[in-house]
Amino acid sequence: MKKTLYILFVCLSFFTFTAQAVPIKTVVIRVVGTDPAWGQGEGASWPDASPVKDAAGYSLYDLEIGRTDGLTPEVWKPPVYVALYKFSGWSTDKLFLSSAEAINYKTSSTVKKITFKKYTGSSEDYYRSSKAVTAALKLLVNQVLAREKGLTRLVLTYSGHGSPHVFFEGVISNPDSVDLVKFVRQKLAKKTFILDFSTNCNVGFFDFAVRYYRFADYLIASDKAVGGYSFNAENLKDGSWLTTYHDSNLANFWQKSHSVEQAFDDIMATRKNNWAASSDSLSADNNPQALSIYKLAEFEPLLSALKLNSFKPALDLPAASNDIATYAYASGKAEVITALEKFRIHYASDREYAEWSDDSQGFAVDNVEGLESYLNP
């Protein structure tokens, strides 16, 4: 009996050691949309926004969706190419490259570029383009995964405008965006997959999360418009505002020694520091800012708890700032609040600086009928 227990202890110790010994390796794919008026010039600055491309247990790829300026900004800009870059050796001297040096640096850093035929602004061409771009993005994801063996976490982040109803500024359709996220999930198997839309406006919505909760593990997003404020004068003078930018800190958040929870703690702390560094502007304009992190495996349990507690979106949301979290707290029902907080695992706002006109708490709803249909299919 003692021998059996000893063997069991040795086996358990071995597996525990093996699990702890697996190195953490985070790969970030940072996607940005450009057009000839911004981002496609010789000295484009968007690669500099997240300057650390490689560190211990960390690797960042820049992915550009190059669009035409043939249509007005209010409507779709057809993509003309997508390009994946692996910049390296970045330092501040890259800000002072000559035109020829900048072109050479970008060209030598290009992993793969895929160009498309010229699409028109018709609805038929939109869907054709969406399919083509989605297929190309899958190829680029495969390129990253082929180069980065042994990754344990993938962060897909977007630098651009946001909405509860679009993905990558609508450059691909919602069904195709679901297809892309599902594809990434299948490629990653059980490895951690994080959607980072934290610098985009109005993504922390039921309307956005409902499309992707089955495939990604976490979503980082705001239910408010992001930005529109300036830094306090003293922070501009001493340059401390630079340390509070989200994209410039990606390598710090996802450093080798950080668990997912440690990364999330740092992300929230950095955003709160950003608001503190901008408190004068936020206060003067009463500019509401917020950030949430959602554990998507808890999406369905939250919606189930709402349904079991007789939640009626059309009746209940108007009095709750059209926000599920606000409703949950107002309901006073422990099971609903517990389900919410298992889903919306982090939340912060700038209420200490700005006076808000609503009481939203981080999980808004735009299309109430869509929520009704989800609850009662």
CSV table of C-alpha atoms in Angstrom, one decimal:
chain,number,residue,atom,x,y,z
A,1,MET,CA,0.0,0.0,0.0
A,2,LYS,CA,2.8,2.4,0.9
A,3,LYS,CA,4.6,1.6,-2.3
A,4,THR,CA,1.5,2.3,-4.3
A,5,LEU,CA,1.0,5.7,-2.6
A,6,TYR,CA,4.7,6.5,-3.2
A,7,ILE,CA,4.4,5.8,-6.9
A,8,LEU,CA,1.2,7.9,-7.1
A,9,PHE,CA,2.9,10.8,-5.3
A,10,VAL,CA,5.8,10.6,-7.7
A,11,CYS,CA,3.5,10.6,-10.7
A,12,LEU,CA,1.5,13.5,-9.4
A,13,SER,CA,4.7,15.4,-8.6
A,14,PHE,CA,5.9,14.8,-12.2
A,15,PHE,CA,2.8,16.1,-13.8
A,16,THR,CA,2.6,19.1,-11.5
A,17,PHE,CA,6.2,19.9,-12.3
A,18,THR,CA,5.6,19.5,-16.0
A,19,ALA,CA,2.5,21.8,-16.0
A,20,GLN,CA,4.5,24.5,-14.1
A,21,ALA,CA,7.5,24.1,-16.4
A,22,VAL,CA,5.5,25.0,-19.6
A,23,PRO,CA,6.9,28.4,-20.6
A,24,ILE,CA,4.5,31.2,-21.2
A,25,LYS,CA,4.7,32.6,-24.7
A,26,THR,CA,2.4,35.4,-25.8
A,27,VAL,CA,1.9,36.3,-29.5
A,28,VAL,CA,0.2,39.6,-30.3
A,29,ILE,CA,-1.3,40.3,-33.7
A,30,ARG,CA,-1.9,44.1,-33.8
A,31,VAL,CA,-4.2,45.0,-36.7
A,32,VAL,CA,-4.5,48.5,-38.1
A,33,GLY,CA,-6.5,49.9,-41.0
A,34,THR,CA,-4.8,52.4,-43.3
A,35,ASP,CA,-5.6,54.4,-46.4
A,36,PRO,CA,-3.6,56.6,-48.7
A,37,ALA,CA,-4.4,59.7,-46.6
A,38,TRP,CA,-3.2,58.0,-43.4
A,39,GLY,CA,-0.8,55.2,-42.6
A,40,GLN,CA,0.4,54.2,-46.1
A,41,GLY,CA,3.1,56.8,-46.6
A,42,GLU,CA,6.8,56.2,-46.4
A,43,GLY,CA,7.2,57.4,-42.9
A,44,ALA,CA,4.0,55.8,-41.5
A,45,SER,CA,4.0,56.1,-37.7
A,46,TRP,CA,1.5,53.3,-36.7
A,47,PRO,CA,4.2,50.6,-36.3
A,48,ASP,CA,5.8,52.9,-33.7
A,49,ALA,CA,2.7,53.0,-31.5
A,50,SER,CA,3.6,49.6,-30.1
A,51,PRO,CA,7.4,49.7,-30.3
A,52,VAL,CA,8.4,46.5,-28.5
A,53,LYS,CA,8.2,43.8,-31.1
A,54,ASP,CA,10.1,41.1,-29.2
A,55,ALA,CA,10.9,40.3,-25.6
A,56,ALA,CA,11.4,37.1,-23.5
A,57,GLY,CA,8.2,35.0,-24.1
A,58,TYR,CA,6.6,37.8,-26.2
A,59,SER,CA,6.3,38.4,-30.0
A,60,LEU,CA,4.3,41.1,-31.8
A,61,TYR,CA,3.2,41.1,-35.4
A,62,ASP,CA,1.8,44.2,-37.2
A,63,LEU,CA,-1.0,43.4,-39.6
A,64,GLU,CA,-2.1,46.2,-42.0
A,65,ILE,CA,-5.4,46.3,-43.8
A,66,GLY,CA,-4.6,48.7,-46.7
A,67,ARG,CA,-7.7,50.4,-48.0
A,68,THR,CA,-8.4,52.8,-50.9
A,69,ASP,CA,-9.5,56.4,-50.4
A,70,GLY,CA,-11.8,56.1,-53.4
A,71,LEU,CA,-15.0,56.4,-51.3
A,72,THR,CA,-16.0,58.9,-48.6
A,73,PRO,CA,-15.1,58.1,-45.0
A,74,GLU,CA,-18.8,57.6,-44.2
A,75,VAL,CA,-19.0,54.5,-46.3
A,76,TRP,CA,-17.0,51.4,-46.9
A,77,LYS,CA,-13.4,51.8,-48.2
A,78,PRO,CA,-12.6,48.7,-50.2
A,79,PRO,CA,-9.4,47.0,-49.1
A,80,VAL,CA,-6.7,46.8,-51.7
A,81,TYR,CA,-4.2,44.7,-49.7
A,82,VAL,CA,-3.4,43.1,-46.4
A,83,ALA,CA,0.2,42.8,-45.2
A,84,LEU,CA,1.8,41.1,-42.2
A,85,TYR,CA,5.0,42.6,-40.8
A,86,LYS,CA,7.6,41.4,-38.3
A,87,PHE,CA,9.5,44.5,-37.4
A,88,SER,CA,12.6,44.0,-35.3
A,89,GLY,CA,15.4,46.1,-33.9
A,90,TRP,CA,13.1,49.0,-33.2
A,91,SER,CA,14.5,52.0,-31.4
A,92,THR,CA,13.8,55.7,-31.4
A,93,ASP,CA,16.2,56.1,-34.3
A,94,LYS,CA,13.5,54.6,-36.6
A,95,LEU,CA,11.6,57.8,-36.2
A,96,PHE,CA,14.4,59.6,-38.1
A,97,LEU,CA,14.9,57.3,-41.1
A,98,SER,CA,15.2,58.8,-44.6
A,99,SER,CA,12.5,57.9,-47.1
A,100,ALA,CA,14.7,55.3,-48.7
A,101,GLU,CA,15.6,53.8,-45.3
A,102,ALA,CA,11.9,53.7,-44.2
A,103,ILE,CA,10.9,51.9,-47.4
A,104,ASN,CA,13.7,49.4,-47.0
A,105,TYR,CA,12.8,48.8,-43.3
A,106,LYS,CA,9.2,48.1,-44.1
A,107,THR,CA,10.0,46.0,-47.1
A,108,SER,CA,12.5,43.9,-45.3
A,109,SER,CA,10.1,43.4,-42.4
A,110,THR,CA,7.2,42.2,-44.6
A,111,VAL,CA,6.3,38.6,-44.0
A,112,LYS,CA,3.6,38.4,-46.6
A,113,LYS,CA,1.5,40.8,-48.6
A,114,ILE,CA,-1.7,39.9,-50.4
A,115,THR,CA,-3.3,42.3,-52.9
A,116,PHE,CA,-6.9,42.3,-54.1
A,117,LYS,CA,-8.6,43.4,-57.3
A,118,LYS,CA,-10.2,46.8,-57.2
A,119,TYR,CA,-13.7,46.5,-55.7
A,120,THR,CA,-16.5,49.0,-56.3
A,121,GLY,CA,-18.8,50.4,-53.6
A,122,SER,CA,-21.7,48.1,-54.5
A,123,SER,CA,-23.2,45.8,-51.9
A,124,GLU,CA,-22.4,42.8,-54.0
A,125,ASP,CA,-18.7,43.8,-54.1
A,126,TYR,CA,-18.7,44.4,-50.4
A,127,TYR,CA,-19.5,40.7,-49.7
A,128,ARG,CA,-17.1,39.5,-52.4
A,129,SER,CA,-14.3,41.7,-50.9
A,130,SER,CA,-15.2,40.5,-47.4
A,131,LYS,CA,-14.8,36.8,-48.4
A,132,ALA,CA,-11.5,37.6,-50.1
A,133,VAL,CA,-10.1,39.6,-47.2
A,134,THR,CA,-11.2,36.9,-44.7
A,135,ALA,CA,-9.4,34.2,-46.6
A,136,ALA,CA,-6.3,36.4,-46.8
A,137,LEU,CA,-6.4,37.1,-43.0
A,138,LYS,CA,-6.6,33.3,-42.4
A,139,LEU,CA,-3.5,32.9,-44.5
A,140,LEU,CA,-1.7,35.5,-42.5
A,141,VAL,CA,-2.7,34.0,-39.2
A,142,ASN,CA,-1.3,30.7,-40.4
A,143,GLN,CA,1.9,32.5,-41.2
A,144,VAL,CA,2.2,33.7,-37.6
A,145,LEU,CA,1.3,30.3,-36.1
A,146,ALA,CA,3.9,28.6,-38.4
A,147,ARG,CA,6.6,31.0,-37.2
A,148,GLU,CA,5.7,31.0,-33.5
A,149,LYS,CA,5.8,27.4,-32.3
A,150,GLY,CA,4.9,26.8,-28.7
A,151,LEU,CA,2.8,29.9,-28.1
A,152,THR,CA,0.5,29.6,-25.1
A,153,ARG,CA,-1.5,32.8,-25.6
A,154,LEU,CA,-2.7,34.7,-28.7
A,155,VAL,CA,-3.9,38.3,-28.4
A,156,LEU,CA,-5.7,39.7,-31.4
A,157,THR,CA,-5.9,43.5,-31.0
A,158,TYR,CA,-7.3,46.2,-33.3
A,159,SER,CA,-6.2,49.8,-33.5
A,160,GLY,CA,-9.0,51.8,-35.0
A,161,HIS,CA,-12.6,52.9,-34.7
A,162,GLY,CA,-15.2,50.6,-33.0
A,163,SER,CA,-18.9,49.9,-32.8
A,164,PRO,CA,-21.0,47.1,-31.3
A,165,HIS,CA,-22.0,46.1,-34.9
A,166,VAL,CA,-18.7,45.9,-36.8
A,167,PHE,CA,-15.3,44.1,-36.7
A,168,PHE,CA,-12.1,45.8,-38.0
A,169,GLU,CA,-14.2,48.8,-38.9
A,170,GLY,CA,-16.5,46.7,-41.1
A,171,VAL,CA,-13.8,45.7,-43.5
A,172,ILE,CA,-15.3,42.2,-43.3
A,173,SER,CA,-18.9,41.3,-42.7
A,174,ASN,CA,-20.1,40.1,-39.3
A,175,PRO,CA,-20.6,36.5,-40.6
A,176,ASP,CA,-17.1,36.5,-42.0
A,177,SER,CA,-15.7,38.0,-38.8
A,178,VAL,CA,-17.2,35.1,-36.9
A,179,ASP,CA,-15.7,32.7,-39.4
A,180,LEU,CA,-12.3,34.3,-38.8
A,181,VAL,CA,-12.5,34.2,-35.1
A,182,LYS,CA,-13.7,30.6,-35.2
A,183,PHE,CA,-10.8,29.7,-37.5
A,184,VAL,CA,-8.3,31.1,-35.0
A,185,ARG,CA,-10.0,29.2,-32.2
A,186,GLN,CA,-9.7,26.0,-34.1
A,187,LYS,CA,-6.0,26.6,-34.9
A,188,LEU,CA,-5.2,27.4,-31.3
A,189,ALA,CA,-7.2,24.5,-29.9
A,190,LYS,CA,-7.2,25.0,-26.1
A,191,LYS,CA,-4.6,27.8,-25.9
A,192,THR,CA,-5.7,31.1,-24.6
A,193,PHE,CA,-7.3,33.4,-27.1
A,194,ILE,CA,-7.9,37.1,-26.2
A,195,LEU,CA,-9.8,39.7,-28.3
A,196,ASP,CA,-8.3,43.1,-27.3
A,197,PHE,CA,-10.6,45.9,-28.6
A,198,SER,CA,-9.9,48.1,-25.6
A,199,THR,CA,-8.9,51.2,-27.5
A,200,ASN,CA,-12.0,51.2,-29.7
A,201,CYS,CA,-15.3,53.0,-29.0
A,202,ASN,CA,-18.5,51.1,-28.1
A,203,VAL,CA,-17.4,47.5,-28.2
A,204,GLY,CA,-18.3,46.4,-24.7
A,205,PHE,CA,-21.8,45.5,-25.8
A,206,PHE,CA,-24.0,42.4,-25.8
A,207,ASP,CA,-24.3,42.9,-29.6
A,208,PHE,CA,-20.6,42.4,-30.1
A,209,ALA,CA,-19.9,39.7,-27.5
A,210,VAL,CA,-22.8,37.5,-28.7
A,211,ARG,CA,-21.0,36.9,-32.0
A,212,TYR,CA,-17.7,35.7,-30.6
A,213,TYR,CA,-18.2,34.3,-27.1
A,214,ARG,CA,-18.2,30.7,-28.3
A,215,PHE,CA,-14.7,31.0,-29.8
A,216,ALA,CA,-12.5,33.5,-27.8
A,217,ASP,CA,-11.7,33.2,-24.1
A,218,TYR,CA,-11.7,36.9,-23.2
A,219,LEU,CA,-12.8,40.2,-24.6
A,220,ILE,CA,-11.2,43.5,-23.4
A,221,ALA,CA,-13.5,46.5,-24.4
A,222,SER,CA,-15.2,49.7,-23.5
A,223,ASP,CA,-18.9,50.4,-23.6
A,224,LYS,CA,-18.2,54.1,-24.1
A,225,ALA,CA,-16.5,56.3,-26.7
A,226,VAL,CA,-12.8,56.0,-26.1
A,227,GLY,CA,-10.6,59.1,-26.0
A,228,GLY,CA,-11.5,62.7,-26.9
A,229,TYR,CA,-9.4,64.2,-24.0
A,230,SER,CA,-6.0,65.7,-23.5
A,231,PHE,CA,-3.3,65.2,-20.9
A,232,ASN,CA,-2.7,67.4,-17.9
A,233,ALA,CA,-0.1,70.1,-18.6
A,234,GLU,CA,2.4,68.7,-16.1
A,235,ASN,CA,2.2,65.2,-17.6
A,236,LEU,CA,3.0,66.7,-21.0
A,237,LYS,CA,6.0,68.5,-19.6
A,238,ASP,CA,7.6,65.5,-18.0
A,239,GLY,CA,6.5,63.0,-20.6
A,240,SER,CA,4.8,60.7,-18.1
A,241,TRP,CA,1.7,60.4,-20.3
A,242,LEU,CA,3.7,58.1,-22.6
A,243,THR,CA,3.7,55.4,-19.9
A,244,THR,CA,-0.1,55.3,-19.8
A,245,TYR,CA,-0.8,54.4,-23.5
A,246,HIS,CA,-2.3,50.9,-23.9
A,247,ASP,CA,-0.6,49.9,-27.2
A,248,SER,CA,2.9,51.1,-26.0
A,249,ASN,CA,2.6,48.8,-23.0
A,250,LEU,CA,1.5,45.6,-24.7
A,251,ALA,CA,4.9,43.9,-24.0
A,252,ASN,CA,4.7,44.9,-20.4
A,253,PHE,CA,1.1,43.5,-20.0
A,254,TRP,CA,2.0,40.2,-21.7
A,255,GLN,CA,5.5,39.7,-20.3
A,256,LYS,CA,6.7,36.2,-19.7
A,257,SER,CA,6.2,36.2,-16.0
A,258,HIS,CA,2.6,37.4,-16.1
A,259,SER,CA,-0.4,35.2,-15.7
A,260,VAL,CA,-3.5,36.2,-17.6
A,261,GLU,CA,-4.9,37.7,-14.4
A,262,GLN,CA,-1.7,39.7,-13.8
A,263,ALA,CA,-1.9,41.0,-17.3
A,264,PHE,CA,-5.4,42.1,-16.8
A,265,ASP,CA,-4.6,43.8,-13.5
A,266,ASP,CA,-1.8,45.8,-15.3
A,267,ILE,CA,-4.2,46.7,-18.2
A,268,MET,CA,-6.8,48.1,-15.8
A,269,ALA,CA,-4.2,49.9,-13.7
A,270,THR,CA,-2.6,51.5,-16.8
A,271,ARG,CA,-6.0,52.7,-18.1
A,272,LYS,CA,-6.8,54.3,-14.7
A,273,ASN,CA,-3.4,55.9,-14.8
A,274,ASN,CA,-4.2,57.3,-18.3
A,275,TRP,CA,-7.4,58.9,-16.9
A,276,ALA,CA,-5.5,60.3,-13.9
A,277,ALA,CA,-3.0,61.8,-16.3
A,278,SER,CA,-5.9,63.4,-18.2
A,279,SER,CA,-8.1,64.3,-15.2
A,280,ASP,CA,-8.3,68.0,-16.0
A,281,SER,CA,-9.7,67.4,-19.4
A,282,LEU,CA,-12.0,64.6,-18.4
A,283,SER,CA,-13.4,66.8,-15.6
A,284,ALA,CA,-13.8,69.9,-17.7
A,285,ASP,CA,-15.8,68.1,-20.4
A,286,ASN,CA,-17.5,65.4,-18.2
A,287,ASN,CA,-16.1,62.9,-20.6
A,288,PRO,CA,-17.2,59.4,-19.6
A,289,GLN,CA,-14.6,56.7,-19.9
A,290,ALA,CA,-14.8,53.0,-18.9
A,291,LEU,CA,-13.1,49.7,-19.5
A,292,SER,CA,-14.2,46.1,-18.9
A,293,ILE,CA,-12.7,42.6,-19.3
A,294,TYR,CA,-15.1,39.8,-20.0
A,295,LYS,CA,-14.6,36.1,-19.5
A,296,LEU,CA,-16.6,34.8,-22.5
A,297,ALA,CA,-17.1,31.3,-21.1
A,298,GLU,CA,-19.5,33.0,-18.6
A,299,PHE,CA,-21.6,34.7,-21.2
A,300,GLU,CA,-24.2,32.0,-21.5
A,301,PRO,CA,-24.5,31.5,-17.7
A,302,LEU,CA,-25.1,35.2,-17.3
A,303,LEU,CA,-27.9,35.2,-20.0
A,304,SER,CA,-29.4,32.1,-18.5
A,305,ALA,CA,-29.4,33.7,-15.0
A,306,LEU,CA,-31.2,36.7,-16.5
A,307,LYS,CA,-33.8,34.6,-18.2
A,308,LEU,CA,-34.4,32.5,-15.1
A,309,ASN,CA,-35.0,35.7,-13.1
A,310,SER,CA,-37.7,37.0,-15.5
A,311,PHE,CA,-35.5,39.6,-17.2
A,312,LYS,CA,-37.6,41.5,-19.8
A,313,PRO,CA,-35.1,43.6,-22.0
A,314,ALA,CA,-37.7,45.9,-23.5
A,315,LEU,CA,-39.2,46.7,-20.1
A,316,ASP,CA,-36.2,46.5,-17.8
A,317,LEU,CA,-33.3,48.0,-19.9
A,318,PRO,CA,-34.6,51.6,-20.4
A,319,ALA,CA,-34.6,52.2,-16.6
A,320,ALA,CA,-31.1,50.7,-16.4
A,321,SER,CA,-29.2,52.9,-18.9
A,322,ASN,CA,-29.7,50.1,-21.5
A,323,ASP,CA,-27.0,48.2,-19.6
A,324,ILE,CA,-27.2,44.6,-18.4
A,325,ALA,CA,-24.7,45.2,-15.6
A,326,THR,CA,-26.7,48.2,-14.4
A,327,TYR,CA,-29.9,46.1,-14.4
A,328,ALA,CA,-28.1,43.2,-12.5
A,329,TYR,CA,-27.1,45.5,-9.6
A,330,ALA,CA,-30.4,47.3,-9.5
A,331,SER,CA,-32.3,43.9,-9.4
A,332,GLY,CA,-30.6,43.1,-6.1
A,333,LYS,CA,-30.7,39.4,-7.1
A,334,ALA,CA,-27.6,37.6,-5.8
A,335,GLU,CA,-27.6,35.0,-8.5
A,336,VAL,CA,-27.8,37.6,-11.3
A,337,ILE,CA,-25.1,39.8,-9.7
A,338,THR,CA,-22.8,36.7,-9.2
A,339,ALA,CA,-23.3,35.6,-12.8
A,340,LEU,CA,-22.5,39.2,-14.0
A,341,GLU,CA,-19.3,39.4,-12.0
A,342,LYS,CA,-18.1,36.0,-13.2
A,343,PHE,CA,-18.5,37.3,-16.7
A,344,ARG,CA,-17.5,41.0,-16.4
A,345,ILE,CA,-14.4,40.1,-14.3
A,346,HIS,CA,-12.9,43.7,-14.4
A,347,TYR,CA,-14.5,47.1,-14.6
A,348,ALA,CA,-13.3,50.6,-14.1
A,349,SER,CA,-14.5,54.1,-15.0
A,350,ASP,CA,-13.4,57.7,-14.7
A,351,ARG,CA,-16.3,58.7,-12.4
A,352,GLU,CA,-13.9,60.2,-9.9
A,353,TYR,CA,-13.1,62.9,-12.5
A,354,ALA,CA,-16.2,63.2,-14.8
A,355,GLU,CA,-19.9,63.6,-14.0
A,356,TRP,CA,-21.8,61.0,-16.0
A,357,SER,CA,-25.3,61.4,-17.5
A,358,ASP,CA,-26.1,57.7,-17.1
A,359,ASP,CA,-25.4,54.9,-14.7
A,360,SER,CA,-24.1,52.3,-17.2
A,361,GLN,CA,-21.8,49.7,-15.6
A,362,GLY,CA,-19.9,48.1,-18.5
A,363,PHE,CA,-22.2,45.8,-20.5
A,364,ALA,CA,-24.5,47.8,-22.8
A,365,VAL,CA,-27.2,46.7,-25.2
A,366,ASP,CA,-27.9,48.5,-28.5
A,367,ASN,CA,-30.3,46.1,-30.3
A,368,VAL,CA,-32.8,45.2,-27.6
A,369,GLU,CA,-34.7,43.0,-30.1
A,370,GLY,CA,-31.6,41.0,-30.8
A,371,LEU,CA,-31.2,40.4,-27.1
A,372,GLU,CA,-34.9,39.3,-26.9
A,373,SER,CA,-34.3,36.9,-29.8
A,374,TYR,CA,-31.3,35.4,-28.0
A,375,LEU,CA,-33.2,34.9,-24.8
A,376,ASN,CA,-36.3,33.6,-26.5
A,377,PRO,CA,-35.3,31.9,-29.8
